Tab-separated table of C-alpha atoms in Angstrom:
chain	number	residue	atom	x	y	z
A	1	UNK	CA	-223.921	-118.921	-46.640
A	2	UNK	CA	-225.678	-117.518	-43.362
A	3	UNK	CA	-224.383	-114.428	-41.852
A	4	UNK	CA	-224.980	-115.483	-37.947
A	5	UNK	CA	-223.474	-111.506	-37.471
A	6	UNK	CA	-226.516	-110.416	-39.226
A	7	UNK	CA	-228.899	-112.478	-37.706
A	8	UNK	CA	-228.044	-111.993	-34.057
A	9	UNK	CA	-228.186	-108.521	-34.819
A	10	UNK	CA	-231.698	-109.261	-36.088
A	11	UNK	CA	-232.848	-111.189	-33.247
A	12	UNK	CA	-231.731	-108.547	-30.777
A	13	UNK	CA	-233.935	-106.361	-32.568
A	14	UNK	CA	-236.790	-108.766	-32.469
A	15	UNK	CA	-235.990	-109.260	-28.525
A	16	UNK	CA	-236.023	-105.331	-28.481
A	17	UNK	CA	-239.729	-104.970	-30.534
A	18	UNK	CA	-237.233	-102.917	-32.834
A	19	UNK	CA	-236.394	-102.506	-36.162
A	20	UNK	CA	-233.090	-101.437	-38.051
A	21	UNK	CA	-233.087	-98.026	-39.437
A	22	UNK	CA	-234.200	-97.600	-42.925
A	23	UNK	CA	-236.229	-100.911	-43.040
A	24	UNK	CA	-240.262	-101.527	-42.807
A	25	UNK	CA	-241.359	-104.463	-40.546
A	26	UNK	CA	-242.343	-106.190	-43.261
A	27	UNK	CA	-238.934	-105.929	-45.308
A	28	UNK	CA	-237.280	-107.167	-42.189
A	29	UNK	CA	-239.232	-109.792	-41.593
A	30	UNK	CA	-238.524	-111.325	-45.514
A	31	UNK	CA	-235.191	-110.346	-44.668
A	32	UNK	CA	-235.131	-111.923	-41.174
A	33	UNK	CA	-236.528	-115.177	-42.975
A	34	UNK	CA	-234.380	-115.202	-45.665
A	35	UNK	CA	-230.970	-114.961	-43.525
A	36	UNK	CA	-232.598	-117.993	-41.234
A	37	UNK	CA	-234.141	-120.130	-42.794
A	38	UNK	CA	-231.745	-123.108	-43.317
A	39	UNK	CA	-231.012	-122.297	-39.551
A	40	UNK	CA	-232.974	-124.657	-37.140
A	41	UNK	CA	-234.380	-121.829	-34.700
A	42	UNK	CA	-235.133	-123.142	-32.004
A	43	UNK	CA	-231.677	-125.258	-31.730
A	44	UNK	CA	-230.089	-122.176	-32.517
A	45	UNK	CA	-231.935	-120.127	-29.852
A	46	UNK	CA	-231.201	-122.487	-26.909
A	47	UNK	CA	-227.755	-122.659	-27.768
A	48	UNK	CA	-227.216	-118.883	-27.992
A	49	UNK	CA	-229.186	-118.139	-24.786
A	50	UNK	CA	-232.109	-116.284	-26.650
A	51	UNK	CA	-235.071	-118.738	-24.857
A	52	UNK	CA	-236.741	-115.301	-22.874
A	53	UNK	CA	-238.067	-114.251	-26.304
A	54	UNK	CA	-238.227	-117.624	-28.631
A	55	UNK	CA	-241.977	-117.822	-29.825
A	56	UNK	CA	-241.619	-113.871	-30.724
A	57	UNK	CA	-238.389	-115.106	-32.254
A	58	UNK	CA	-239.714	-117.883	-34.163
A	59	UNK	CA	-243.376	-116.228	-34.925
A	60	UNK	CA	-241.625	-113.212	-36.898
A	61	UNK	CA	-239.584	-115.598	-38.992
A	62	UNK	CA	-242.971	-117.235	-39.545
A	63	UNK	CA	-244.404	-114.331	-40.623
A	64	UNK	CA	-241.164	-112.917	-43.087
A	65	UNK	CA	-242.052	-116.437	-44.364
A	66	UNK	CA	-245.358	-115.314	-44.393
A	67	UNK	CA	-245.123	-112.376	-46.395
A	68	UNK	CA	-242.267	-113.931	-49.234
A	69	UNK	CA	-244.835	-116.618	-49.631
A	70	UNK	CA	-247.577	-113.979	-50.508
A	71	UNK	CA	-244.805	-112.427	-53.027
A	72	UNK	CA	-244.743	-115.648	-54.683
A	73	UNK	CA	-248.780	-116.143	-54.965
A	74	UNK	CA	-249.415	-112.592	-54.890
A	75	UNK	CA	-252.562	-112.786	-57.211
A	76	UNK	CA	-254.141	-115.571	-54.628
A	77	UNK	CA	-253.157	-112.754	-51.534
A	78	UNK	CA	-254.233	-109.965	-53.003
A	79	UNK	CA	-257.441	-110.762	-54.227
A	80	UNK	CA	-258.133	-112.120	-50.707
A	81	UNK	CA	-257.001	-109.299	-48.994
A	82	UNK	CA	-258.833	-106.812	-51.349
A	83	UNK	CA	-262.259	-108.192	-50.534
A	84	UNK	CA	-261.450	-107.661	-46.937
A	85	UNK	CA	-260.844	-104.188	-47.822
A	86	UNK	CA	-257.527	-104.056	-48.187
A	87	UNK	CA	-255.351	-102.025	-51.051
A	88	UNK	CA	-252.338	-104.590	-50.721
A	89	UNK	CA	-250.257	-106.247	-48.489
A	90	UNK	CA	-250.587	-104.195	-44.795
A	91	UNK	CA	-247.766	-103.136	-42.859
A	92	UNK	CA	-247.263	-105.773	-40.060
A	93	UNK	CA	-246.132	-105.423	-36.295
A	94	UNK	CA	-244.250	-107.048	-33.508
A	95	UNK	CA	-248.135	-107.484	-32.291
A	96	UNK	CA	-249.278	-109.719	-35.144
A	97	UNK	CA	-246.906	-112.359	-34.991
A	98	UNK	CA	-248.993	-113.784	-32.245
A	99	UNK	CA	-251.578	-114.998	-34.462
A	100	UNK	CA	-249.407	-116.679	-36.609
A	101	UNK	CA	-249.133	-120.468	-36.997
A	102	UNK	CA	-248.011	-123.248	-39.485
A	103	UNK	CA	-251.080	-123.793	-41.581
A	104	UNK	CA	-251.783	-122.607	-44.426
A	105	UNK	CA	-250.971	-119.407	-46.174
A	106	UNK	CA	-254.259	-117.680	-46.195
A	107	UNK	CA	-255.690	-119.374	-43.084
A	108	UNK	CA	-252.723	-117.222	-41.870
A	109	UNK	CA	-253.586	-113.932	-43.859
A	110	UNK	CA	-257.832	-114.830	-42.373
A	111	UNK	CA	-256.495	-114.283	-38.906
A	112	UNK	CA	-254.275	-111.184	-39.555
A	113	UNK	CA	-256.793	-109.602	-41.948
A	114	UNK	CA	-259.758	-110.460	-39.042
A	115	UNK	CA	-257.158	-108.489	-36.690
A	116	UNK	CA	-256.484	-105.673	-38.416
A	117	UNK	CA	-260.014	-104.863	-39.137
A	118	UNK	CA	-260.043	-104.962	-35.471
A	119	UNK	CA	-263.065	-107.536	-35.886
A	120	UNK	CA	-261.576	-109.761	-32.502
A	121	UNK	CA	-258.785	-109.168	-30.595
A	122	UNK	CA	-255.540	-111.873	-30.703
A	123	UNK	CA	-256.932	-114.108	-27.940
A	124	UNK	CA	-260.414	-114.481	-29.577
A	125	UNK	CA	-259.228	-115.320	-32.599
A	126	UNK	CA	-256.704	-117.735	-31.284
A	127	UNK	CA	-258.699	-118.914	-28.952
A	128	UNK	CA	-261.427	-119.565	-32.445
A	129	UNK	CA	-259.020	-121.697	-34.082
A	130	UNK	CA	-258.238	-124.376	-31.707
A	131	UNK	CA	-258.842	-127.655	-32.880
A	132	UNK	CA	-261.130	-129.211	-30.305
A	133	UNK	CA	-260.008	-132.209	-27.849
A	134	UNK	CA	-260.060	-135.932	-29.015
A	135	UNK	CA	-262.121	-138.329	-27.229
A	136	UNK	CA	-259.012	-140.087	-25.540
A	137	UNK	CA	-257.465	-136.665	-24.641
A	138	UNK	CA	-260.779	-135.819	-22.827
A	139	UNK	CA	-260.867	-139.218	-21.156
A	140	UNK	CA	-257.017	-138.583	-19.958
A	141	UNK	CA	-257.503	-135.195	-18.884
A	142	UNK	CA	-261.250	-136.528	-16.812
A	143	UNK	CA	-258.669	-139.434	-15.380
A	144	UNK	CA	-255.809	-136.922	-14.352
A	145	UNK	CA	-258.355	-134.272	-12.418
A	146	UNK	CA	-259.925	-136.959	-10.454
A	147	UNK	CA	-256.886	-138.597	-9.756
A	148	UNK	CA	-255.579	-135.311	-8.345
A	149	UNK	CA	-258.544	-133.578	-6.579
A	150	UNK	CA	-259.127	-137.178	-5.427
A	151	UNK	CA	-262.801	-136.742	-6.866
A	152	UNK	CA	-265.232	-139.059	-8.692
A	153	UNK	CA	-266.868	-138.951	-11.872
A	154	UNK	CA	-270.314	-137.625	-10.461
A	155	UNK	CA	-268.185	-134.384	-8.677
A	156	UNK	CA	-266.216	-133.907	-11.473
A	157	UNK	CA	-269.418	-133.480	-13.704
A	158	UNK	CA	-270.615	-131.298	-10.823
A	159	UNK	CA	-267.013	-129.192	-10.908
A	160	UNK	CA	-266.867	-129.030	-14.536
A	161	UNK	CA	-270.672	-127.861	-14.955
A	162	UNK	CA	-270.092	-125.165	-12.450
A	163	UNK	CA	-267.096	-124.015	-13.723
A	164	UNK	CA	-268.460	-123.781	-17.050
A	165	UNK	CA	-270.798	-121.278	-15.606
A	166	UNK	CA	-268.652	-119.279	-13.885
A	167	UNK	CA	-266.652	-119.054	-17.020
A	168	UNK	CA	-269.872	-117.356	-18.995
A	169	UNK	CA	-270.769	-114.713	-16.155
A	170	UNK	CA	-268.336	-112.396	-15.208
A	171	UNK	CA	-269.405	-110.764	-11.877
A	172	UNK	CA	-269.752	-114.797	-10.570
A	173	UNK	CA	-265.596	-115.019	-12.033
A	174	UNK	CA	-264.619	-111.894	-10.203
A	175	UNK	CA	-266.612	-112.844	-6.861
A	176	UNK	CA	-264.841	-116.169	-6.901
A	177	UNK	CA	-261.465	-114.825	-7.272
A	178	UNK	CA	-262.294	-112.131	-4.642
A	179	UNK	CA	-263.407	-115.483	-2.447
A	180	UNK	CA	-260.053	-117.288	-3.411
A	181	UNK	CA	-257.458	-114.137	-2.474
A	182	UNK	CA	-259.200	-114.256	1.338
């Protein structure tokens, strides 16, 4: 039986970057998870007016699911995380659950582990595990921008080439934006 009592309370802490009294992150996480996970979250979100907060909502269930899983296959976790220099199972944060995604349970604990040895910061290592585009998604996206800047294929190659350099050198980034506030 799901006590929604307990987790509203719960998700008002999670919309606060709290925690209850007594409790660990990581306990209330697992317990966070366990009280919602026959719940359909983000059903249950929109119809309780909690939308201002749902991926930090839905990411921290992810990772109490997270963290039971790695109770279950603790000798697969552990020896992982002890070769990254770990003693056990670190004490998570409201900040970590933004690196967290449905894949697979130590593709999840490779991100978080790469974090906490402050090796990247979130973005980079998000940013690392993007799947690259398809061939037809490029095509539609190519289609859209000339359709919209009214372009052809020869100035979007010209757009895209410059904006890729832009991208790589900062001070040409922060000029342009200076150029675009005028």
């Amino acid at each position: 039986m799901v006590n929604f009592k307990k987790v509203d309370e719960y998700i008002m802490h999670i919309e606060n970057g709290s925690i209850p009294d007594g409790m660990t992150f990581n306990e209330f996480a697992i317990d966070f998870y366990n009280e919602s996970k026959v719940i359909p979250m983000s059903k249950y979100l929109r119809n309780s007016g909690h939308t201002s907060k749902m991926p930090k909502i839905m990411n921290t269930k992810k990772i109490g699911e997270i963290l039971y899983d790695s109770e279950k296959n603790k000798d697969i976790v552990l020896t992982f995380l002890k070769r990254k220099g770990f003693d056990g199972i670190p004490e998570l944060n409201y900040t970590v659950v933004m690196l967290v995604r449905k894949v697979e349970l130590l593709d999840n604990w490779k991100k978080i582990a790469s974090y906490l040895s402050s090796d990247k910061t979130i973005e980079e290592i998000n940013n690392s595990t993007r799947c690259k585009l398809l061939p037809g998604e490029i095509e539609k996206l190519e289609d859209f921008m000339m359709d919209e800047l009214q372009i052809s294929e020869e100035e979007l190659n010209w757009l895209l080439s410059k904006f890729s350099k832009i991208n790589l050198d900062k001070e040409l980034s922060k000029a342009l934006k200076k150029l675009i506030r005028q």
